[in-house]
């Protein structure tokens, strides 16, 4: 994959892959959207409507980005665009790619571990039922209960969406200072940066208007097409936008060192292209 990620990882893992391993298909979708905003292929209005600058998928570096450009052709709310992208065939293809690389758990393994969890529960119930029905020794029943709990715990660990190799890959990623796409992959648009009590969402750091950021309110985690669910930092200062499209009132980063370098006067434009953090922002661990 070629979604501009060598500054935000190590050779062999892309920003979309990093986002998927860190936060599931929704995070990968956010990476695709932000990468296109940063590249000027998408624009976002103050109200949160994302639209493609040009028709077609020219400029898309991955299938996920191509889907985003197609979906935004007629304008979509930011939150809706992320959700639809997370459940698209392109996101499913990305997941399959990660499964083949041994980084994400396959459907068959997740189903098998679910059956084992149910089996563990059955063993526990059967053990205690046998105490009354067949006068099974209470010590044996307790032993069966402990065994069942261990089986369920082990199966639950093996059922986690991301495999140990995937978590290890994510931990090895070091987000470079000023790598805004990498920061989204690591923390998500709703992630918080800065030190308490002066903390801000990542979408604020990107210069997205509050009304647009409100469309990203946390809700039910997106489901993949196979029915499974995927799970869902530190930077002391960031840039604020004073041009159109990003909102002059979105300067809550507490730092005047950065500003959008080339925002247009159109209220529907994105401040993403040309802006950068005015001070270095280091990323934390990737898991």
Coordinates of C-alpha atoms in Angstrom, one line a residue:
X1 CA 0.0 0.0 0.0
X2 CA 1.2 3.5 -0.8
X3 CA -0.8 5.9 1.4
X4 CA 2.1 8.1 2.4
X5 CA 3.3 6.2 5.4
X6 CA 7.0 5.8 5.5
X7 CA 7.3 8.8 7.8
X8 CA 4.8 7.2 10.1
X9 CA 6.1 3.7 10.6
X10 CA 8.7 1.3 9.3
X11 CA 9.0 -0.2 5.8
X12 CA 6.3 -2.8 5.3
X13 CA 3.4 -1.2 7.1
X14 CA 1.3 1.6 5.7
X15 CA -0.7 4.3 7.6
X16 CA -4.0 2.6 6.8
X17 CA -2.6 -0.7 8.1
X18 CA -1.2 1.0 11.2
X19 CA -4.6 2.6 11.7
X20 CA -6.4 -0.7 11.3
X21 CA -4.1 -2.5 13.7
X22 CA -4.5 0.4 16.2
X23 CA -8.2 1.0 16.0
X24 CA -9.9 -1.2 13.5
X25 CA -11.6 -0.3 10.2
X26 CA -13.0 3.0 11.4
X27 CA -9.5 4.2 12.2
X28 CA -8.2 3.1 8.8
X29 CA -11.2 5.0 7.2
X30 CA -10.1 8.2 9.1
X31 CA -6.6 7.8 7.8
X32 CA -7.8 7.6 4.3
X33 CA -10.0 10.7 4.7
X34 CA -7.4 12.8 6.4
X35 CA -4.7 11.8 3.9
X36 CA -6.9 13.0 1.1
X37 CA -7.7 16.2 3.0
X38 CA -4.0 16.8 3.5
X39 CA -3.4 16.2 -0.2
X40 CA -6.1 18.7 -1.2
X41 CA -8.2 16.0 -2.9
X42 CA -11.0 16.6 -0.5
X43 CA -12.4 19.7 1.2
X44 CA -14.5 20.1 4.3
X45 CA -16.9 22.8 5.1
X46 CA -17.4 24.4 8.6
X47 CA -20.6 22.3 8.9
X48 CA -18.7 19.1 8.2
X49 CA -19.7 18.3 4.6
X50 CA -16.8 16.6 2.9
X51 CA -16.7 16.7 -0.9
X52 CA -14.2 15.7 -3.6
X53 CA -12.4 18.5 -5.3
X54 CA -12.5 16.7 -8.7
X55 CA -14.6 13.9 -10.1
X56 CA -13.2 10.4 -10.3
X57 CA -10.6 8.7 -8.1
X58 CA -7.5 10.3 -9.6
X59 CA -4.9 10.8 -6.9
X60 CA -6.1 7.9 -4.7
X61 CA -3.2 5.8 -3.5
X62 CA -5.2 2.9 -2.1
X63 CA -8.6 1.2 -2.7
X64 CA -9.8 2.7 0.5
X65 CA -8.9 6.2 -0.7
X66 CA -10.6 5.5 -4.0
X67 CA -13.8 4.6 -2.2
X68 CA -13.6 7.8 -0.1
X69 CA -13.3 9.9 -3.2
X70 CA -16.2 8.2 -4.9
X71 CA -18.4 8.5 -1.8
X72 CA -17.6 12.2 -1.3
X73 CA -18.4 13.1 -4.9
X74 CA -21.8 14.4 -4.0
X75 CA -20.8 15.6 -0.5
X76 CA -21.1 13.6 2.8
X77 CA -21.0 14.5 6.4
X78 CA -17.6 13.7 7.9
X79 CA -19.0 11.2 10.4
X80 CA -21.1 9.4 7.8
X81 CA -18.2 9.2 5.4
X82 CA -16.0 7.6 8.0
X83 CA -18.7 5.1 8.9
X84 CA -19.5 4.1 5.4
X85 CA -15.9 3.7 4.5
X86 CA -15.3 1.5 7.5
X87 CA -17.9 -0.9 6.3
X88 CA -17.0 -0.8 2.6
X89 CA -15.6 -3.6 0.5
X90 CA -12.3 -1.7 0.4
X91 CA -12.1 -2.0 4.2
X92 CA -12.9 -5.7 4.0
X93 CA -10.1 -6.1 1.4
X94 CA -7.7 -4.3 3.7
X95 CA -8.7 -6.6 6.5
X96 CA -8.2 -9.7 4.3
X97 CA -4.7 -8.4 3.4
X98 CA -3.8 -8.1 7.1
X99 CA -5.2 -11.6 7.8
X100 CA -3.0 -13.0 5.0
X101 CA 0.0 -11.3 6.6
X102 CA -0.8 -12.9 9.9
X103 CA -1.5 -9.6 11.7
X104 CA -5.3 -9.9 12.1
X105 CA -7.3 -12.9 13.3
X106 CA -9.3 -14.7 10.6
X107 CA -13.1 -15.2 10.7
X108 CA -12.7 -19.0 11.1
X109 CA -10.4 -18.6 14.1
X110 CA -12.8 -16.1 15.8
X111 CA -15.7 -18.4 15.2
X112 CA -13.8 -21.4 16.6
X113 CA -12.8 -19.4 19.7
X114 CA -16.4 -18.4 20.2
X115 CA -17.5 -22.0 20.2
X116 CA -14.7 -22.9 22.7
X117 CA -16.0 -20.1 25.0
X118 CA -19.5 -21.5 24.9
X119 CA -18.1 -25.0 25.5
X120 CA -16.3 -23.7 28.6
X121 CA -19.5 -22.4 29.9
X122 CA -21.3 -25.7 29.3
X123 CA -18.6 -27.6 31.1
X124 CA -18.9 -25.3 34.1
X125 CA -22.7 -25.6 34.3
X126 CA -22.6 -29.4 33.7
X127 CA -20.1 -29.8 36.6
X128 CA -22.3 -28.0 39.1
X129 CA -25.5 -29.8 37.8
X130 CA -23.8 -33.1 38.3
X131 CA -23.3 -32.3 42.0
X132 CA -27.0 -32.5 42.6
X133 CA -28.0 -35.0 39.9
X134 CA -25.1 -37.5 40.1
X135 CA -23.7 -36.6 43.5
X136 CA -20.4 -35.5 42.0
X137 CA -17.9 -34.5 44.6
X138 CA -17.9 -30.8 45.1
X139 CA -14.1 -30.7 44.8
X140 CA -14.4 -32.1 41.2
X141 CA -17.1 -29.6 40.4
X142 CA -14.9 -26.7 41.5
X143 CA -12.0 -28.1 39.5
X144 CA -14.2 -28.3 36.4
X145 CA -15.3 -24.7 37.0
X146 CA -11.6 -23.5 37.2
X147 CA -10.8 -25.4 34.1
X148 CA -13.8 -23.9 32.3
X149 CA -12.8 -20.4 33.3
X150 CA -9.2 -21.0 32.1
X151 CA -10.5 -22.3 28.7
X152 CA -12.8 -19.3 28.3
X153 CA -10.0 -16.9 29.2
X154 CA -7.6 -18.5 26.8
X155 CA -10.2 -18.6 24.0
X156 CA -11.1 -14.9 24.6
X157 CA -7.4 -13.9 24.2
X158 CA -7.1 -15.9 21.0
X159 CA -10.3 -14.3 19.7
X160 CA -9.0 -10.7 19.9
X161 CA -9.2 -9.0 16.5
X162 CA -5.5 -8.2 16.2
X163 CA -3.0 -11.0 16.6
X164 CA 0.2 -10.7 18.7
X165 CA 2.2 -10.1 15.6
X166 CA -0.1 -7.3 14.6
X167 CA 0.1 -5.7 18.0
X168 CA 3.9 -6.0 17.9
X169 CA 4.0 -4.3 14.5
X170 CA 1.8 -1.4 15.8
X171 CA 4.1 -1.0 18.8
X172 CA 7.1 -0.7 16.6
X173 CA 5.7 2.3 14.8
X174 CA 7.2 5.7 15.8
X175 CA 5.1 8.6 14.6
X176 CA 7.4 11.3 13.3
X177 CA 7.0 14.9 14.6
X178 CA 4.6 16.8 12.3
X179 CA 3.2 13.6 10.7
X180 CA -0.5 14.4 11.0
X181 CA -1.7 11.4 9.1
X182 CA 0.4 9.1 11.4
X183 CA -1.1 10.8 14.4
X184 CA -4.6 10.1 13.2
X185 CA -3.6 6.5 12.6
X186 CA -2.2 6.2 16.1
X187 CA -4.9 8.0 18.1
X188 CA -7.9 8.6 15.7
X189 CA -9.7 11.9 15.1
X190 CA -11.3 11.6 18.6
X191 CA -8.0 10.9 20.3
X192 CA -6.8 13.6 22.7
X193 CA -3.4 15.3 22.6
X194 CA -1.7 17.7 25.0
X195 CA -1.3 17.5 28.8
X196 CA -4.2 17.7 31.2
X197 CA -6.1 20.0 31.6
X198 CA -5.2 21.5 28.3
X199 CA -6.1 18.6 26.1
X200 CA -7.6 18.7 22.6
X201 CA -9.0 16.3 20.1
X202 CA -6.9 15.4 17.1
X203 CA -9.5 16.8 14.8
X204 CA -8.9 20.2 16.5
X205 CA -5.2 19.9 15.8
X206 CA -6.1 19.3 12.1
X207 CA -8.0 22.6 12.0
X208 CA -11.4 21.0 11.6
X209 CA -14.3 23.2 12.8
X210 CA -16.1 22.2 16.0
X211 CA -19.4 21.8 14.1
X212 CA -17.7 19.3 11.7
X213 CA -15.9 17.6 14.6
X214 CA -19.3 17.1 16.3
X215 CA -20.3 14.6 13.5
X216 CA -17.6 12.3 14.9
X217 CA -19.2 11.8 18.3
X218 CA -18.4 8.4 19.7
X219 CA -21.1 5.8 19.2
X220 CA -21.4 2.1 18.6
X221 CA -18.2 0.8 17.2
X222 CA -18.4 0.0 13.5
X223 CA -18.9 -3.6 12.4
X224 CA -17.0 -5.3 9.7
X225 CA -18.9 -6.9 6.8
X226 CA -18.4 -10.3 8.5
X227 CA -20.2 -9.2 11.6
X228 CA -17.2 -8.9 13.9
X229 CA -16.4 -5.8 15.7
X230 CA -13.0 -4.0 15.9
X231 CA -11.7 -2.2 19.0
X232 CA -11.0 1.1 19.3
X233 CA -0.5 10.6 23.4
X234 CA 1.2 13.3 23.5
X235 CA 1.7 16.6 21.8
X236 CA 1.9 19.9 23.7
X237 CA 1.1 22.3 20.9
X238 CA -0.5 22.4 17.5
X239 CA -1.6 24.7 14.7
X240 CA -4.8 26.7 14.5
X241 CA -6.5 27.9 11.4
X242 CA -7.7 31.4 10.8
X243 CA -8.8 30.9 7.2
X244 CA -12.1 29.7 5.8
X245 CA -13.4 26.2 6.1
X246 CA -11.6 25.4 9.4
X247 CA -13.1 28.0 11.7
X248 CA -11.3 30.9 13.4
X249 CA -12.8 29.8 16.6
X250 CA -11.0 26.5 16.4
X251 CA -7.7 27.8 17.8
X252 CA -8.0 25.9 21.1
X253 CA -4.6 24.3 20.9
X254 CA -3.1 26.8 23.2
X255 CA -0.2 27.7 20.9
X256 CA 0.3 30.5 18.5
X257 CA 3.3 29.0 16.9
X258 CA 1.5 27.3 14.0
X259 CA -1.0 28.4 11.4
X260 CA -2.5 27.1 8.2
X261 CA -0.1 28.0 5.5
X262 CA -2.4 28.2 2.5
X263 CA -6.1 28.3 3.4
X264 CA -8.4 29.5 0.7
X265 CA -11.1 32.1 1.3
X266 CA -14.0 29.7 0.4
X267 CA -16.0 28.7 3.4
X268 CA -16.2 25.1 2.1
X269 CA -12.5 24.6 1.7
X270 CA -10.3 22.5 3.8
X271 CA -7.4 23.9 5.8
X272 CA -5.6 20.6 5.6
X273 CA -3.2 21.3 2.8
X274 CA -0.1 23.3 3.7
X275 CA -0.7 23.3 7.4
X276 CA 1.6 21.7 9.9
X277 CA 2.3 21.6 13.6
X278 CA 4.3 24.6 14.7
X279 CA 6.2 22.5 17.2
X280 CA 7.3 18.9 17.3
X281 CA 4.7 16.4 18.5
X282 CA 6.0 13.0 19.4
X283 CA 3.8 9.9 19.1
X284 CA 3.5 7.4 21.8
X285 CA 3.3 3.6 21.6
X286 CA 1.2 2.1 18.8
X287 CA -0.9 -0.3 20.6

